[in-house]
Amino acid sequence: MKVFTKLFLLIAIGSSITGCQEKSKKSTESIATEDTSKKTEQGLSPETINSPLLVDRPKDLKAPEGMVWIPGGTFLQGAVPGDRMAMQHEKPAAKVKVDGFFMDVSEVTNADFKKFVAATDYITIAEREIDWEEMKSQLPEGTPKPHDSIMQPGSLTFKKTKTVPPNLYDFSQWWRWTIGANWKHPNGPGSSIVGKDLEPVVHIAYEDALAYCNWAGRRLPTEAEWERAARGDKKGMPFTWGDDIAMLGKMANTWEGEFPVANTKEDGFEGRAAVKSYRPNDFGLYDMAGNVWEWTSDWYNSSYYADLAKTDKAAPLNPNGASQPFNERDPYARERVIKGGSFLCSDSYCANYRISARMGTSLDSAQEHLGFRTVVTAEMLRSAQ
């Protein structure tokens, strides 16, 4: 691989793509709940009885526009028993407790992000000049600087291959650095978001997502919150709709066909779909599987679940994930966890549309299948009032 291609793929993709493998292979707040009597109806674990968890929505708070209440509860975070597609960094599952919170019913859309940019004049990382000094700090010492013609604002875009690659681990065969690609031009120069207000905004780096959150009075979900929200009442199930893989095409926007050559579009889409194109999960959330990946606030640490299993502590309340980043495949990486999979997740290549699926992505990474959604807690809303 040419140096500049390897450089950009290493920084912008990190393990967020290499984590897609072939199938063959603290507390944010602690508020006492007013009523736990509905625990059975909500599918909550018995451990929530007489606990300090905030389960039900406080009666003095209404759901902000475009958000729904996610009831608090105790659940197993990580790979469920019998999930043959689960990867090692999802194991073993750990019991955790999460207070209730409000979450966006869908991914942040182009229309939402346009309002933010219009109000703040914000410029995303994909639109900014590249800082070589910052970039090389994340690379092995002595990595040569690419030519100035390459060091221009842009992002990563996907391109189908003409034949099935002999090595599906070489993701450079279908990812390319595209100068001029950003949230307004998601597929590169010449592409546009005109008429696509309801599609999820993409090419969003971690810093961009935080900037939006600060403007909106929100924050990113933790990985535990995200899994709690995605799982709904489906205990022990790998997917947001249950355990029937045959339902995939009806429930999520993913890659159907031979990846990365041909997409049959049996689910109705080849690329990004407008939010709410598929049925919501138990909690009324759309696209918690497929469409675009979503940022969480947790550091990505490939040994996090294994380390958590070694502790003798009771189920942690509102865990924030690992205390520091670590990727055994790339010790230089500083990555956050992304969840949910995307329209590029294929049953023939990877299966990251599962609830427990996770990847690490560099903080400055922007890709055409990466977006986000936000959450807000009762404490945050009361503070804002």
Tab-separated table of C-alpha atoms in Angstrom:
chain	number	residue	atom	x	y	z
A	1	MET	CA	0.000	0.000	0.000
A	2	LYS	CA	1.310	3.467	-0.813
A	3	VAL	CA	2.494	5.455	2.191
A	4	PHE	CA	-0.134	8.177	1.941
A	5	THR	CA	-2.958	5.657	1.574
A	6	LYS	CA	-1.753	3.656	4.543
A	7	LEU	CA	-1.340	6.863	6.536
A	8	PHE	CA	-4.827	8.161	5.998
A	9	LEU	CA	-6.482	4.797	6.458
A	10	LEU	CA	-4.560	4.242	9.678
A	11	ILE	CA	-5.584	7.588	11.146
A	12	ALA	CA	-9.082	8.041	9.798
A	13	ILE	CA	-10.300	4.456	9.922
A	14	GLY	CA	-8.188	2.869	12.622
A	15	SER	CA	-9.732	-0.382	13.746
A	16	SER	CA	-13.217	0.829	12.915
A	17	ILE	CA	-12.910	-0.989	9.607
A	18	THR	CA	-10.492	-3.774	10.491
A	19	GLY	CA	-12.861	-4.775	13.279
A	20	CYS	CA	-15.293	-5.892	10.564
A	21	GLN	CA	-14.101	-9.491	10.274
A	22	GLU	CA	-15.162	-12.489	8.247
A	23	LYS	CA	-17.730	-14.705	9.901
A	24	SER	CA	-15.313	-17.606	9.935
A	25	LYS	CA	-13.400	-16.310	12.463
A	26	LYS	CA	-18.823	7.520	38.019
A	27	SER	CA	-21.717	7.565	37.297
A	28	THR	CA	-23.316	10.297	35.233
A	29	GLU	CA	-26.134	10.774	37.700
A	30	SER	CA	-27.873	8.854	40.507
A	31	ILE	CA	-31.470	9.889	41.073
A	32	ALA	CA	-33.937	7.922	43.167
A	33	THR	CA	-36.832	6.579	41.152
A	34	GLU	CA	-40.312	7.729	42.058
A	35	ASP	CA	-41.987	4.493	41.056
A	36	THR	CA	-40.614	1.022	40.267
A	37	SER	CA	-43.980	-0.665	40.150
A	38	LYS	CA	-43.895	-0.995	36.349
A	39	LYS	CA	-40.687	-2.987	36.255
A	40	THR	CA	-42.325	-6.131	34.872
A	41	GLU	CA	-44.178	-4.285	32.114
A	42	GLN	CA	-40.933	-2.617	31.060
A	43	GLY	CA	-39.000	-5.872	31.000
A	44	LEU	CA	-36.569	-4.763	33.706
A	45	SER	CA	-34.440	-7.114	35.748
A	46	PRO	CA	-35.569	-7.973	39.311
A	47	GLU	CA	-32.461	-6.192	40.609
A	48	THR	CA	-34.133	-2.846	39.937
A	49	ILE	CA	-36.663	-3.451	42.715
A	50	ASN	CA	-36.032	-1.106	45.650
A	51	SER	CA	-32.867	0.135	43.963
A	52	PRO	CA	-31.770	3.755	43.629
A	53	LEU	CA	-32.114	3.492	39.879
A	54	LEU	CA	-34.111	6.095	38.031
A	55	VAL	CA	-36.452	3.798	36.124
A	56	ASP	CA	-39.558	5.731	35.129
A	57	ARG	CA	-39.612	9.173	33.563
A	58	PRO	CA	-39.901	11.827	36.279
A	59	LYS	CA	-43.420	13.233	36.217
A	60	ASP	CA	-42.172	16.819	36.140
A	61	LEU	CA	-40.260	16.286	32.900
A	62	LYS	CA	-41.591	15.950	29.380
A	63	ALA	CA	-39.640	14.339	26.582
A	64	PRO	CA	-37.802	16.976	24.550
A	65	GLU	CA	-38.923	17.162	20.935
A	66	GLY	CA	-37.627	14.224	18.941
A	67	MET	CA	-36.609	12.213	22.008
A	68	VAL	CA	-38.072	9.331	24.014
A	69	TRP	CA	-37.544	8.136	27.565
A	70	ILE	CA	-35.349	5.073	28.000
A	71	PRO	CA	-36.278	3.431	31.316
A	72	GLY	CA	-33.441	2.599	33.663
A	73	GLY	CA	-32.609	-0.998	34.456
A	74	THR	CA	-30.083	-3.741	35.078
A	75	PHE	CA	-28.974	-5.776	32.081
A	76	LEU	CA	-26.123	-7.790	30.596
A	77	GLN	CA	-23.891	-5.594	28.463
A	78	GLY	CA	-21.896	-7.436	25.828
A	79	ALA	CA	-22.256	-10.598	23.748
A	80	VAL	CA	-25.325	-12.688	24.514
A	81	PRO	CA	-25.086	-16.476	24.975
A	82	GLY	CA	-25.154	-18.380	21.713
A	83	ASP	CA	-24.135	-15.434	19.521
A	84	ARG	CA	-21.808	-17.192	17.061
A	85	MET	CA	-20.883	-13.890	15.405
A	86	ALA	CA	-19.722	-12.214	18.606
A	87	MET	CA	-16.109	-11.035	18.689
A	88	GLN	CA	-13.680	-11.402	21.554
A	89	HIS	CA	-13.780	-7.725	22.512
A	90	GLU	CA	-17.506	-8.112	23.292
A	91	LYS	CA	-16.862	-10.872	25.855
A	92	PRO	CA	-17.670	-11.783	28.526
A	93	ALA	CA	-20.936	-9.959	29.053
A	94	ALA	CA	-21.167	-7.992	32.307
A	95	LYS	CA	-24.144	-7.019	34.444
A	96	VAL	CA	-24.513	-3.212	34.626
A	97	LYS	CA	-27.068	-0.711	35.887
A	98	VAL	CA	-28.160	2.355	33.957
A	99	ASP	CA	-30.402	5.202	35.083
A	100	GLY	CA	-33.200	6.250	32.757
A	101	PHE	CA	-32.549	9.017	30.231
A	102	PHE	CA	-33.949	10.628	27.092
A	103	MET	CA	-32.535	9.658	23.685
A	104	ASP	CA	-33.010	10.912	20.126
A	105	VAL	CA	-35.494	8.679	18.328
A	106	SER	CA	-33.233	8.756	15.283
A	107	GLU	CA	-29.734	9.686	14.222
A	108	VAL	CA	-29.002	13.403	13.908
A	109	THR	CA	-30.054	14.343	10.383
A	110	ASN	CA	-28.660	16.680	7.753
A	111	ALA	CA	-31.474	19.096	8.583
A	112	ASP	CA	-30.560	19.053	12.280
A	113	PHE	CA	-26.888	19.639	11.566
A	114	LYS	CA	-27.649	22.452	9.118
A	115	LYS	CA	-29.462	24.319	11.886
A	116	PHE	CA	-26.443	23.906	14.157
A	117	VAL	CA	-24.001	25.151	11.520
A	118	ALA	CA	-26.257	28.091	10.614
A	119	ALA	CA	-26.384	29.129	14.277
A	120	THR	CA	-22.688	28.687	15.058
A	121	ASP	CA	-20.734	28.845	11.754
A	122	TYR	CA	-19.097	25.601	12.851
A	123	ILE	CA	-16.578	23.971	10.504
A	124	THR	CA	-16.197	20.205	10.752
A	125	ILE	CA	-12.835	18.465	10.915
A	126	ALA	CA	-13.309	17.080	7.389
A	127	GLU	CA	-13.537	20.667	6.117
A	128	ARG	CA	-10.433	21.964	7.900
A	129	GLU	CA	-6.841	22.136	6.775
A	130	ILE	CA	-4.870	19.087	7.933
A	131	ASP	CA	-2.504	19.544	10.876
A	132	TRP	CA	0.504	17.328	10.200
A	133	GLU	CA	1.980	17.875	13.656
A	134	GLU	CA	-1.189	16.543	15.259
A	135	MET	CA	-1.451	13.724	12.752
A	136	LYS	CA	2.058	12.381	13.165
A	137	SER	CA	1.687	12.246	16.946
A	138	GLN	CA	-0.615	9.264	16.381
A	139	LEU	CA	1.835	7.451	14.086
A	140	PRO	CA	5.052	5.482	14.549
A	141	GLU	CA	8.093	7.719	14.844
A	142	GLY	CA	9.678	8.450	11.485
A	143	THR	CA	6.485	8.143	9.424
A	144	PRO	CA	7.072	10.340	6.350
A	145	LYS	CA	4.793	13.256	5.612
A	146	PRO	CA	2.605	12.721	2.525
A	147	HIS	CA	2.848	15.089	-0.421
A	148	ASP	CA	1.072	18.434	-0.021
A	149	SER	CA	-1.292	17.502	-2.852
A	150	ILE	CA	-2.689	14.793	-0.598
A	151	MET	CA	-2.708	16.815	2.620
A	152	GLN	CA	-5.950	18.594	1.814
A	153	PRO	CA	-9.324	18.615	3.586
A	154	GLY	CA	-11.354	15.525	2.902
A	155	SER	CA	-12.697	12.315	4.328
A	156	LEU	CA	-13.148	8.617	3.643
A	157	THR	CA	-15.617	7.375	1.065
A	158	PHE	CA	-16.576	3.883	-0.035
A	159	LYS	CA	-16.184	2.445	-3.530
A	160	LYS	CA	-17.325	-0.968	-4.658
A	161	THR	CA	-14.758	-3.327	-6.134
A	162	LYS	CA	-15.181	-5.016	-9.505
A	163	THR	CA	-14.323	-8.469	-8.188
A	164	VAL	CA	-14.311	-10.127	-4.791
A	165	PRO	CA	-10.990	-9.222	-3.129
A	166	PRO	CA	-8.822	-12.212	-2.236
A	167	ASN	CA	-8.134	-10.632	1.148
A	168	LEU	CA	-11.095	-9.060	2.921
A	169	TYR	CA	-8.807	-7.747	5.656
A	170	ASP	CA	-7.226	-5.266	3.237
A	171	PHE	CA	-9.901	-2.597	3.579
A	172	SER	CA	-7.925	-0.139	1.432
A	173	GLN	CA	-9.444	-1.985	-1.540
A	174	TRP	CA	-12.823	-0.340	-0.975
A	175	TRP	CA	-12.035	2.751	1.131
A	176	ARG	CA	-10.423	5.821	-0.358
A	177	TRP	CA	-9.343	9.225	0.880
A	178	THR	CA	-11.501	11.707	-1.029
A	179	ILE	CA	-10.482	15.353	-1.058
A	180	GLY	CA	-13.581	17.498	-0.704
A	181	ALA	CA	-15.732	14.862	0.969
A	182	ASN	CA	-17.568	16.173	4.042
A	183	TRP	CA	-21.034	16.355	5.549
A	184	LYS	CA	-22.279	18.633	2.749
A	185	HIS	CA	-20.698	16.433	0.068
A	186	PRO	CA	-21.033	12.938	1.564
A	187	ASN	CA	-19.843	11.052	-1.513
A	188	GLY	CA	-17.204	13.583	-2.497
A	189	PRO	CA	-17.151	16.612	-4.828
A	190	GLY	CA	-20.243	16.736	-6.982
A	191	SER	CA	-22.431	15.028	-4.402
A	192	SER	CA	-24.904	16.989	-2.323
A	193	ILE	CA	-27.356	16.736	0.553
A	194	VAL	CA	-29.995	18.764	-1.312
A	195	GLY	CA	-33.256	16.907	-0.920
A	196	LYS	CA	-31.702	14.648	1.728
A	197	ASP	CA	-32.632	16.506	4.884
A	198	LEU	CA	-33.891	13.335	6.530
A	199	GLU	CA	-30.761	11.288	5.924
A	200	PRO	CA	-28.354	10.976	8.866
A	201	VAL	CA	-25.518	13.474	8.786
A	202	VAL	CA	-22.164	11.741	8.166
A	203	HIS	CA	-18.451	12.528	7.994
A	204	ILE	CA	-18.784	13.567	11.618
A	205	ALA	CA	-15.661	13.272	13.778
A	206	TYR	CA	-15.873	12.948	17.538
A	207	GLU	CA	-15.100	16.640	18.073
A	208	ASP	CA	-17.881	17.574	15.652
A	209	ALA	CA	-20.400	15.466	17.545
A	210	LEU	CA	-19.367	17.070	20.847
A	211	ALA	CA	-19.720	20.552	19.382
A	212	TYR	CA	-23.266	19.765	18.298
A	213	CYS	CA	-24.065	18.331	21.722
A	214	ASN	CA	-22.786	21.445	23.486
A	215	TRP	CA	-24.949	23.638	21.267
A	216	ALA	CA	-28.035	21.470	21.751
A	217	GLY	CA	-27.629	20.970	25.506
A	218	ARG	CA	-27.134	17.245	25.037
A	219	ARG	CA	-24.315	14.717	25.266
A	220	LEU	CA	-23.275	11.494	23.586
A	221	PRO	CA	-24.523	8.228	25.100
A	222	THR	CA	-22.172	5.922	26.957
A	223	GLU	CA	-21.762	2.470	25.452
A	224	ALA	CA	-23.862	1.031	28.292
A	225	GLU	CA	-26.649	3.550	27.683
A	226	TRP	CA	-26.559	2.844	23.980
A	227	GLU	CA	-26.874	-0.911	24.519
A	228	ARG	CA	-29.640	-0.471	27.076
A	229	ALA	CA	-31.564	1.665	24.587
A	230	ALA	CA	-30.948	-0.660	21.631
A	231	ARG	CA	-31.888	-3.824	23.507
A	232	GLY	CA	-35.297	-2.691	24.678
A	233	ASP	CA	-37.116	-5.718	26.092
A	234	LYS	CA	-35.162	-8.232	24.006
A	235	LYS	CA	-33.193	-9.992	26.756
A	236	GLY	CA	-30.630	-12.483	25.514
A	237	MET	CA	-31.259	-11.558	21.873
A	238	PRO	CA	-28.491	-10.507	19.469
A	239	PHE	CA	-30.600	-8.105	17.391
A	240	THR	CA	-32.877	-5.187	18.201
A	241	TRP	CA	-35.823	-7.194	16.836
A	242	GLY	CA	-34.962	-10.577	18.376
A	243	ASP	CA	-32.888	-13.526	17.142
A	244	ASP	CA	-34.191	-14.157	13.607
A	245	ILE	CA	-31.467	-13.198	11.104
A	246	ALA	CA	-33.966	-13.717	8.279
A	247	MET	CA	-35.654	-10.472	9.401
A	248	LEU	CA	-32.521	-8.402	8.727
A	249	GLY	CA	-33.626	-7.033	5.361
A	250	LYS	CA	-36.927	-5.846	6.800
A	251	MET	CA	-35.504	-4.344	9.969
A	252	ALA	CA	-32.259	-2.597	9.028
A	253	ASN	CA	-30.320	-0.926	6.245
A	254	THR	CA	-27.301	-3.187	5.696
A	255	TRP	CA	-25.341	-4.662	2.794
A	256	GLU	CA	-27.111	-7.538	1.088
A	257	GLY	CA	-25.188	-9.476	-1.507
A	258	GLU	CA	-21.479	-10.136	-2.031
A	259	PHE	CA	-19.412	-7.530	-0.194
A	260	PRO	CA	-17.894	-5.289	-1.504
A	261	VAL	CA	-18.873	-6.097	-5.104
A	262	ALA	CA	-22.648	-6.135	-5.425
A	263	ASN	CA	-25.472	-4.928	-3.207
A	264	THR	CA	-28.815	-6.475	-4.114
A	265	LYS	CA	-30.676	-3.678	-2.301
A	266	GLU	CA	-33.252	-6.177	-1.024
A	267	ASP	CA	-33.732	-3.926	1.998
A	268	GLY	CA	-34.593	-1.028	-0.312
A	269	PHE	CA	-31.322	0.919	-0.163
A	270	GLU	CA	-27.739	0.706	-1.363
A	271	GLY	CA	-26.378	3.623	0.645
A	272	ARG	CA	-27.747	5.755	3.456
A	273	ALA	CA	-31.482	5.676	4.079
A	274	ALA	CA	-33.677	8.422	5.481
A	275	VAL	CA	-34.115	7.979	9.208
A	276	LYS	CA	-37.247	6.104	10.281
A	277	SER	CA	-37.260	4.003	7.108
A	278	TYR	CA	-37.597	0.840	9.215
A	279	ARG	CA	-39.663	-0.140	12.207
A	280	PRO	CA	-38.532	1.154	15.619
A	281	ASN	CA	-37.432	-1.045	18.508
A	282	ASP	CA	-39.306	-1.604	21.776
A	283	PHE	CA	-38.452	1.886	23.060
A	284	GLY	CA	-39.437	3.697	19.859
A	285	LEU	CA	-35.874	4.156	18.560
A	286	TYR	CA	-35.091	3.952	14.860
A	287	ASP	CA	-31.934	2.675	13.139
A	288	MET	CA	-30.215	1.243	16.205
A	289	ALA	CA	-29.029	-1.382	13.721
A	290	GLY	CA	-27.542	-0.460	10.358
A	291	ASN	CA	-27.738	2.765	8.337
A	292	VAL	CA	-24.774	4.606	9.918
A	293	TRP	CA	-22.436	3.975	12.839
A	294	GLU	CA	-22.972	6.113	15.948
A	295	TRP	CA	-20.452	7.660	18.331
A	296	THR	CA	-20.515	6.929	22.056
A	297	SER	CA	-18.494	8.686	24.740
A	298	ASP	CA	-16.544	5.593	25.930
A	299	TRP	CA	-12.871	5.066	25.210
A	300	TYR	CA	-12.332	1.991	23.066
A	301	ASN	CA	-10.307	-0.593	24.960
A	302	SER	CA	-10.168	-4.043	23.381
A	303	SER	CA	-9.726	-5.713	26.785
A	304	TYR	CA	-12.424	-3.750	28.620
A	305	TYR	CA	-14.886	-6.623	29.005
A	306	ALA	CA	-12.186	-9.071	30.037
A	307	ASP	CA	-10.856	-6.601	32.613
A	308	LEU	CA	-14.354	-5.939	33.942
A	309	ALA	CA	-14.885	-9.670	34.466
A	310	LYS	CA	-11.822	-9.839	36.715
A	311	THR	CA	-13.299	-7.427	39.255
A	312	ASP	CA	-15.385	-8.564	42.213
A	313	LYS	CA	-17.537	-5.444	42.190
A	314	ALA	CA	-21.301	-5.546	41.979
A	315	ALA	CA	-22.989	-4.370	38.789
A	316	PRO	CA	-21.589	-0.868	38.203
A	317	LEU	CA	-24.045	2.016	38.033
A	318	ASN	CA	-23.878	4.137	34.873
A	319	PRO	CA	-20.446	2.864	33.760
A	320	ASN	CA	-18.399	5.148	31.536
A	321	GLY	CA	-16.284	2.395	30.006
A	322	ALA	CA	-12.521	2.002	30.121
A	323	SER	CA	-10.416	4.591	31.932
A	324	GLN	CA	-8.009	4.788	29.005
A	325	PRO	CA	-7.923	3.761	25.345
A	326	PHE	CA	-6.163	0.635	24.157
A	327	ASN	CA	-6.267	-1.237	20.865
A	328	GLU	CA	-4.121	-4.344	20.783
A	329	ARG	CA	-3.861	-4.025	17.003
A	330	ASP	CA	-2.683	-0.410	17.107
A	331	PRO	CA	-0.983	0.798	20.298
A	332	TYR	CA	-0.789	4.364	18.961
A	333	ALA	CA	-4.560	4.663	18.582
A	334	ARG	CA	-6.762	6.884	20.732
A	335	GLU	CA	-10.249	5.763	19.864
A	336	ARG	CA	-13.840	5.995	21.050
A	337	VAL	CA	-16.449	3.257	20.761
A	338	ILE	CA	-18.924	3.389	17.895
A	339	LYS	CA	-22.062	1.253	17.801
A	340	GLY	CA	-24.847	0.032	15.553
A	341	GLY	CA	-23.170	-0.920	12.297
A	342	SER	CA	-24.001	0.678	8.956
A	343	PHE	CA	-25.260	0.154	5.435
A	344	LEU	CA	-21.893	-1.491	4.721
A	345	CYS	CA	-22.286	-4.286	7.273
A	346	SER	CA	-22.753	-7.558	5.433
A	347	ASP	CA	-23.718	-11.009	6.606
A	348	SER	CA	-21.024	-12.350	4.267
A	349	TYR	CA	-18.282	-10.159	5.741
A	350	CYS	CA	-19.189	-8.804	9.165
A	351	ALA	CA	-22.225	-8.603	11.387
A	352	ASN	CA	-21.966	-5.376	13.312
A	353	TYR	CA	-25.712	-4.757	13.211
A	354	ARG	CA	-25.824	-6.831	16.407
A	355	ILE	CA	-26.560	-4.995	19.674
A	356	SER	CA	-23.267	-5.922	21.336
A	357	ALA	CA	-21.095	-5.171	18.284
A	358	ARG	CA	-18.528	-2.431	18.897
A	359	MET	CA	-15.585	-0.836	17.167
A	360	GLY	CA	-12.920	1.687	17.990
A	361	THR	CA	-12.610	4.792	15.831
A	362	SER	CA	-9.998	7.548	15.934
A	363	LEU	CA	-11.207	10.840	17.370
A	364	ASP	CA	-10.518	12.699	14.124
A	365	SER	CA	-12.055	10.019	11.936
A	366	ALA	CA	-14.768	11.078	9.490
A	367	GLN	CA	-16.399	8.573	7.176
A	368	GLU	CA	-19.404	8.411	4.904
A	369	HIS	CA	-21.096	5.869	7.192
A	370	LEU	CA	-20.437	7.503	10.578
A	371	GLY	CA	-22.872	9.780	12.410
A	372	PHE	CA	-24.352	10.068	15.910
A	373	ARG	CA	-27.396	10.591	18.113
A	374	THR	CA	-27.649	12.371	21.459
A	375	VAL	CA	-29.026	11.838	24.947
A	376	VAL	CA	-30.017	14.090	27.821
A	377	THR	CA	-30.561	13.175	31.463
A	378	ALA	CA	-33.123	14.400	33.964
A	379	GLU	CA	-30.363	16.187	35.841
A	380	MET	CA	-29.216	17.999	32.687
A	381	LEU	CA	-32.755	19.155	31.908
A	382	ARG	CA	-33.341	20.421	35.435
A	383	SER	CA	-30.025	22.267	35.406
A	384	ALA	CA	-30.968	23.931	32.119
A	385	GLN	CA	-34.237	25.134	33.624
